[in-house]
mmCIF file of N, CA and C in Angstrom:
data_model
loop_
_atom_site.group_PDB
_atom_site.id
_atom_site.type_symbol
_atom_site.label_atom_id
_atom_site.label_comp_id
_atom_site.label_asym_id
_atom_site.label_seq_id
_atom_site.Cartn_x
_atom_site.Cartn_y
_atom_site.Cartn_z
ATOM 1 N N UNK A 1 -121.051 132.347 -195.018
ATOM 2 C CA UNK A 1 -121.055 131.617 -193.524
ATOM 3 C C UNK A 1 -120.266 131.013 -193.845
ATOM 4 N N UNK A 2 -119.073 131.310 -192.835
ATOM 5 C CA UNK A 2 -118.228 130.260 -192.652
ATOM 6 C C UNK A 2 -118.304 129.398 -191.694
ATOM 7 N N UNK A 3 -117.781 128.525 -191.559
ATOM 8 C CA UNK A 3 -118.015 127.503 -190.440
ATOM 9 C C UNK A 3 -116.647 127.323 -189.401
ATOM 10 N N UNK A 4 -116.602 127.254 -188.423
ATOM 11 C CA UNK A 4 -115.304 127.285 -187.280
ATOM 12 C C UNK A 4 -114.936 125.782 -187.691
ATOM 13 N N UNK A 5 -113.790 125.574 -187.062
ATOM 14 C CA UNK A 5 -113.084 124.396 -187.153
ATOM 15 C C UNK A 5 -113.859 123.425 -186.655
ATOM 16 N N UNK A 6 -113.874 123.847 -185.100
ATOM 17 C CA UNK A 6 -115.278 122.996 -184.056
ATOM 18 C C UNK A 6 -116.437 122.370 -184.889
ATOM 19 N N UNK A 7 -117.190 123.436 -185.529
ATOM 20 C CA UNK A 7 -118.394 122.837 -186.184
ATOM 21 C C UNK A 7 -117.935 121.736 -187.288
ATOM 22 N N UNK A 8 -116.929 122.267 -188.099
ATOM 23 C CA UNK A 8 -116.510 121.004 -189.059
ATOM 24 C C UNK A 8 -116.139 119.684 -188.306
ATOM 25 N N UNK A 9 -115.396 119.795 -187.244
ATOM 26 C CA UNK A 9 -114.955 118.581 -186.581
ATOM 27 C C UNK A 9 -115.893 117.784 -186.106
ATOM 28 N N UNK A 10 -117.423 118.446 -185.592
ATOM 29 C CA UNK A 10 -118.662 117.988 -185.198
ATOM 30 C C UNK A 10 -119.682 117.495 -186.082
ATOM 31 N N UNK A 11 -119.430 117.894 -187.303
ATOM 32 C CA UNK A 11 -120.257 117.321 -188.413
ATOM 33 C C UNK A 11 -119.655 116.223 -189.254
ATOM 34 N N UNK A 12 -118.046 116.363 -189.076
ATOM 35 C CA UNK A 12 -117.451 115.123 -189.604
ATOM 36 C C UNK A 12 -117.921 113.633 -189.334
ATOM 37 N N UNK A 13 -117.984 112.934 -190.601
ATOM 38 C CA UNK A 13 -118.161 111.450 -190.387
ATOM 39 C C UNK A 13 -116.901 110.959 -189.559
ATOM 40 N N UNK A 14 -117.194 109.906 -188.733
ATOM 41 C CA UNK A 14 -115.782 109.056 -188.379
ATOM 42 C C UNK A 14 -115.186 108.298 -189.167
ATOM 43 N N UNK A 15 -113.813 107.805 -188.890
ATOM 44 C CA UNK A 15 -113.202 107.165 -189.794
ATOM 45 C C UNK A 15 -113.622 105.686 -189.599
ATOM 46 N N UNK A 16 -113.798 104.940 -190.614
ATOM 47 C CA UNK A 16 -113.855 103.732 -190.640
ATOM 48 C C UNK A 16 -113.013 102.910 -191.201
ATOM 49 N N UNK A 17 -112.637 101.882 -191.151
ATOM 50 C CA UNK A 17 -111.598 100.848 -191.861
ATOM 51 C C UNK A 17 -112.374 100.055 -192.950
ATOM 52 N N UNK A 18 -111.575 100.262 -194.056
ATOM 53 C CA UNK A 18 -111.947 99.375 -195.073
ATOM 54 C C UNK A 18 -111.649 97.995 -194.948
ATOM 55 N N UNK A 19 -110.808 97.472 -194.140
ATOM 56 C CA UNK A 19 -110.960 96.075 -193.751
ATOM 57 C C UNK A 19 -111.704 95.824 -192.326
ATOM 58 N N UNK A 20 -112.526 95.043 -192.136
ATOM 59 C CA UNK A 20 -113.489 94.461 -191.084
ATOM 60 C C UNK A 20 -112.369 94.204 -189.962
ATOM 61 N N UNK A 21 -112.721 94.957 -188.590
ATOM 62 C CA UNK A 21 -111.993 94.540 -187.588
ATOM 63 C C UNK A 21 -111.633 93.310 -187.205
ATOM 64 N N UNK A 22 -112.721 92.620 -187.460
ATOM 65 C CA UNK A 22 -112.605 90.892 -186.978
ATOM 66 C C UNK A 22 -111.435 90.116 -187.715
ATOM 67 N N UNK A 23 -111.027 90.739 -188.771
ATOM 68 C CA UNK A 23 -109.904 89.927 -189.797
ATOM 69 C C UNK A 23 -108.418 90.488 -189.256
ATOM 70 N N UNK A 24 -108.341 91.519 -188.300
ATOM 71 C CA UNK A 24 -106.934 91.973 -188.049
ATOM 72 C C UNK A 24 -106.165 90.649 -187.520
ATOM 73 N N UNK A 25 -106.881 89.657 -186.682
ATOM 74 C CA UNK A 25 -105.798 88.700 -186.358
ATOM 75 C C UNK A 25 -105.500 87.562 -187.043
ATOM 76 N N UNK A 26 -106.098 87.378 -188.391
ATOM 77 C CA UNK A 26 -106.146 86.402 -189.043
ATOM 78 C C UNK A 26 -104.926 87.023 -190.132
ATOM 79 N N UNK A 27 -105.307 88.341 -190.380
ATOM 80 C CA UNK A 27 -104.161 88.786 -191.230
ATOM 81 C C UNK A 27 -102.672 89.221 -190.651
ATOM 82 N N UNK A 28 -102.804 89.457 -189.350
ATOM 83 C CA UNK A 28 -101.649 89.453 -188.738
ATOM 84 C C UNK A 28 -101.033 88.120 -188.663
ATOM 85 N N UNK A 29 -101.685 86.855 -188.764
ATOM 86 C CA UNK A 29 -101.112 85.553 -188.568
ATOM 87 C C UNK A 29 -100.365 85.331 -190.075
ATOM 88 N N UNK A 30 -101.296 85.658 -191.001
ATOM 89 C CA UNK A 30 -100.523 85.227 -192.611
ATOM 90 C C UNK A 30 -99.385 86.109 -192.673
ATOM 91 N N UNK A 31 -99.322 87.708 -192.309
ATOM 92 C CA UNK A 31 -98.109 88.131 -192.781
ATOM 93 C C UNK A 31 -97.290 87.995 -192.087
ATOM 94 N N UNK A 32 -96.968 87.644 -190.453
ATOM 95 C CA UNK A 32 -96.017 87.123 -189.817
ATOM 96 C C UNK A 32 -95.362 85.768 -190.187
ATOM 97 N N UNK A 33 -96.661 85.123 -190.828
ATOM 98 C CA UNK A 33 -96.077 83.400 -190.966
ATOM 99 C C UNK A 33 -95.253 83.834 -192.589
ATOM 100 N N UNK A 34 -95.825 84.298 -193.163
ATOM 101 C CA UNK A 34 -95.161 84.891 -194.795
ATOM 102 C C UNK A 34 -94.050 85.366 -194.525
ATOM 103 N N UNK A 35 -93.779 86.406 -193.407
ATOM 104 C CA UNK A 35 -92.338 87.480 -192.966
ATOM 105 C C UNK A 35 -91.366 86.059 -192.620
ATOM 106 N N UNK A 36 -92.131 85.141 -191.548
ATOM 107 C CA UNK A 36 -90.706 83.974 -191.219
ATOM 108 C C UNK A 36 -90.755 82.994 -192.086
ATOM 109 N N UNK A 37 -91.393 82.820 -193.182
ATOM 110 C CA UNK A 37 -90.778 81.972 -193.972
ATOM 111 C C UNK A 37 -89.737 82.525 -194.904
ATOM 112 N N UNK A 38 -90.447 83.830 -195.624
ATOM 113 C CA UNK A 38 -89.400 84.355 -196.248
ATOM 114 C C UNK A 38 -87.963 84.750 -195.459
ATOM 115 N N UNK A 39 -88.345 84.820 -194.439
ATOM 116 C CA UNK A 39 -86.916 84.838 -193.427
ATOM 117 C C UNK A 39 -86.025 83.911 -194.154
ATOM 118 N N UNK A 40 -86.956 82.565 -193.347
ATOM 119 C CA UNK A 40 -86.212 81.301 -193.391
ATOM 120 C C UNK A 40 -85.492 80.962 -194.792
ATOM 121 N N UNK A 41 -86.227 81.215 -195.565
ATOM 122 C CA UNK A 41 -85.716 81.124 -197.203
ATOM 123 C C UNK A 41 -84.778 81.822 -197.589
ATOM 124 N N UNK A 42 -84.563 83.501 -196.751
ATOM 125 C CA UNK A 42 -83.459 84.053 -197.018
ATOM 126 C C UNK A 42 -82.155 83.711 -196.383
ATOM 127 N N UNK A 43 -82.335 82.805 -195.108
ATOM 128 C CA UNK A 43 -81.193 82.353 -194.490
ATOM 129 C C UNK A 43 -80.759 81.203 -194.847
ATOM 130 N N UNK A 44 -81.628 80.230 -195.753
ATOM 131 C CA UNK A 44 -80.939 79.240 -196.189
ATOM 132 C C UNK A 44 -80.411 79.273 -197.801
ATOM 133 N N UNK A 45 -80.627 80.259 -198.126
ATOM 134 C CA UNK A 45 -80.150 80.599 -199.721
ATOM 135 C C UNK A 45 -78.202 80.274 -199.531
ATOM 136 N N UNK A 46 -78.156 79.828 -200.686
ATOM 137 C CA UNK A 46 -76.509 79.501 -200.934
ATOM 138 C C UNK A 46 -76.040 80.726 -200.966
ATOM 139 N N UNK A 47 -74.633 80.863 -200.855
ATOM 140 C CA UNK A 47 -73.651 82.100 -201.293
ATOM 141 C C UNK A 47 -73.737 82.438 -203.041
ATOM 142 N N UNK A 48 -74.096 81.487 -203.858
ATOM 143 C CA UNK A 48 -73.964 81.785 -205.148
ATOM 144 C C UNK A 48 -75.468 82.428 -205.887
ATOM 145 N N UNK A 49 -76.111 82.547 -204.866
ATOM 146 C CA UNK A 49 -77.634 83.217 -205.285
ATOM 147 C C UNK A 49 -77.038 85.263 -205.699
ATOM 148 N N UNK A 50 -77.651 85.484 -206.734
ATOM 149 C CA UNK A 50 -77.705 86.784 -207.058
ATOM 150 C C UNK A 50 -78.157 87.793 -206.153
ATOM 151 N N UNK A 51 -77.302 89.013 -205.792
ATOM 152 C CA UNK A 51 -77.567 90.196 -204.947
ATOM 153 C C UNK A 51 -78.946 90.664 -204.918
ATOM 154 N N UNK A 52 -79.295 90.649 -206.364
ATOM 155 C CA UNK A 52 -80.882 90.914 -206.448
ATOM 156 C C UNK A 52 -81.827 90.113 -205.850
ATOM 157 N N UNK A 53 -81.749 88.950 -205.920
ATOM 158 C CA UNK A 53 -82.520 88.003 -205.583
ATOM 159 C C UNK A 53 -82.505 88.229 -203.781
ATOM 160 N N UNK A 54 -81.220 87.980 -203.538
ATOM 161 C CA UNK A 54 -81.236 88.196 -201.857
ATOM 162 C C UNK A 54 -82.129 89.744 -201.696
ATOM 163 N N UNK A 55 -81.849 90.653 -202.135
ATOM 164 C CA UNK A 55 -82.315 91.737 -201.701
ATOM 165 C C UNK A 55 -83.863 91.793 -201.882
ATOM 166 N N UNK A 56 -84.228 91.077 -203.001
ATOM 167 C CA UNK A 56 -85.617 90.835 -202.855
ATOM 168 C C UNK A 56 -86.347 89.975 -201.765
ATOM 169 N N UNK A 57 -85.979 89.015 -201.674
ATOM 170 C CA UNK A 57 -86.269 88.152 -200.771
ATOM 171 C C UNK A 57 -86.463 88.999 -199.041
ATOM 172 N N UNK A 58 -85.327 89.657 -198.807
ATOM 173 C CA UNK A 58 -85.111 90.282 -197.883
ATOM 174 C C UNK A 58 -86.294 91.246 -197.699
ATOM 175 N N UNK A 59 -86.177 92.289 -198.550
ATOM 176 C CA UNK A 59 -87.444 93.178 -198.648
ATOM 177 C C UNK A 59 -88.827 92.836 -198.612
ATOM 178 N N UNK A 60 -89.103 91.465 -199.099
ATOM 179 C CA UNK A 60 -90.327 91.023 -198.954
ATOM 180 C C UNK A 60 -90.645 90.387 -197.642
ATOM 181 N N UNK A 61 -89.475 90.011 -196.914
ATOM 182 C CA UNK A 61 -89.646 89.305 -195.480
ATOM 183 C C UNK A 61 -89.942 90.764 -194.667
ATOM 184 N N UNK A 62 -89.057 91.672 -194.628
ATOM 185 C CA UNK A 62 -89.228 92.907 -193.976
ATOM 186 C C UNK A 62 -90.746 93.396 -194.179
ATOM 187 N N UNK A 63 -91.056 93.795 -195.350
ATOM 188 C CA UNK A 63 -92.580 93.988 -195.480
ATOM 189 C C UNK A 63 -93.698 93.321 -194.961
ATOM 190 N N UNK A 64 -93.606 91.885 -195.228
ATOM 191 C CA UNK A 64 -94.767 91.062 -194.517
ATOM 192 C C UNK A 64 -94.469 91.124 -192.800
ATOM 193 N N UNK A 65 -93.277 90.973 -192.356
ATOM 194 C CA UNK A 65 -93.240 91.170 -190.735
ATOM 195 C C UNK A 65 -93.691 92.765 -190.362
ATOM 196 N N UNK A 66 -93.479 93.425 -190.971
ATOM 197 C CA UNK A 66 -93.798 94.992 -190.898
ATOM 198 C C UNK A 66 -95.229 94.821 -190.694
ATOM 199 N N UNK A 67 -96.176 94.595 -191.724
ATOM 200 C CA UNK A 67 -97.617 94.448 -191.923
ATOM 201 C C UNK A 67 -98.375 93.355 -190.477
ATOM 202 N N UNK A 68 -97.555 92.522 -190.331
ATOM 203 C CA UNK A 68 -97.900 91.779 -189.338
ATOM 204 C C UNK A 68 -97.413 92.426 -188.060
ATOM 205 N N UNK A 69 -96.658 92.946 -187.569
ATOM 206 C CA UNK A 69 -96.710 93.695 -186.281
ATOM 207 C C UNK A 69 -97.774 94.741 -186.297
ATOM 208 N N UNK A 70 -97.753 95.472 -187.457
ATOM 209 C CA UNK A 70 -98.661 96.679 -187.293
ATOM 210 C C UNK A 70 -100.306 95.784 -187.056
ATOM 211 N N UNK A 71 -100.525 94.949 -187.840
ATOM 212 C CA UNK A 71 -102.040 94.233 -187.622
ATOM 213 C C UNK A 71 -101.914 93.573 -186.350
ATOM 214 N N UNK A 72 -100.953 92.718 -185.597
ATOM 215 C CA UNK A 72 -100.778 92.430 -184.214
ATOM 216 C C UNK A 72 -101.430 93.377 -183.228
ATOM 217 N N UNK A 73 -100.434 94.474 -183.287
ATOM 218 C CA UNK A 73 -100.597 95.452 -182.274
ATOM 219 C C UNK A 73 -102.061 96.336 -182.536
ATOM 220 N N UNK A 74 -102.740 96.306 -183.418
ATOM 221 C CA UNK A 74 -103.995 96.850 -183.715
ATOM 222 C C UNK A 74 -105.274 95.775 -183.094
ATOM 223 N N UNK A 75 -104.898 94.951 -183.452
ATOM 224 C CA UNK A 75 -105.626 93.705 -183.082
ATOM 225 C C UNK A 75 -105.880 93.371 -181.618
ATOM 226 N N UNK A 76 -104.739 93.495 -180.965
ATOM 227 C CA UNK A 76 -104.607 93.514 -179.352
ATOM 228 C C UNK A 76 -105.078 95.036 -178.746
ATOM 229 N N UNK A 77 -105.059 96.117 -179.484
ATOM 230 C CA UNK A 77 -105.581 97.154 -178.764
ATOM 231 C C UNK A 77 -104.745 98.410 -178.815
ATOM 232 N N UNK A 78 -103.307 98.065 -179.339
ATOM 233 C CA UNK A 78 -102.721 98.865 -179.602
ATOM 234 C C UNK A 78 -102.615 99.565 -180.765
ATOM 235 N N UNK A 79 -103.385 101.030 -180.861
ATOM 236 C CA UNK A 79 -103.540 101.588 -182.399
ATOM 237 C C UNK A 79 -102.385 102.550 -182.530
ATOM 238 N N UNK A 80 -101.638 101.802 -183.533
ATOM 239 C CA UNK A 80 -100.295 102.923 -183.783
ATOM 240 C C UNK A 80 -100.434 103.585 -185.074
#
């Protein structure tokens, strides 16, 4: 009794997000706000700070802004 790919496709359950769709705009706001705050902190750091500290803050800002852009896109209907 082998099933075809089409039968498997038709009987599969649809994907549902673990995060409620209504929270996407709020998450986008918090991620972008945190990313911009981290970016601002990175910009105003002195030149005498350690390279590891600068890299950590830059990485945090990049990750937060990346998730912010993803959640913003999804909340306005652009599914990436």
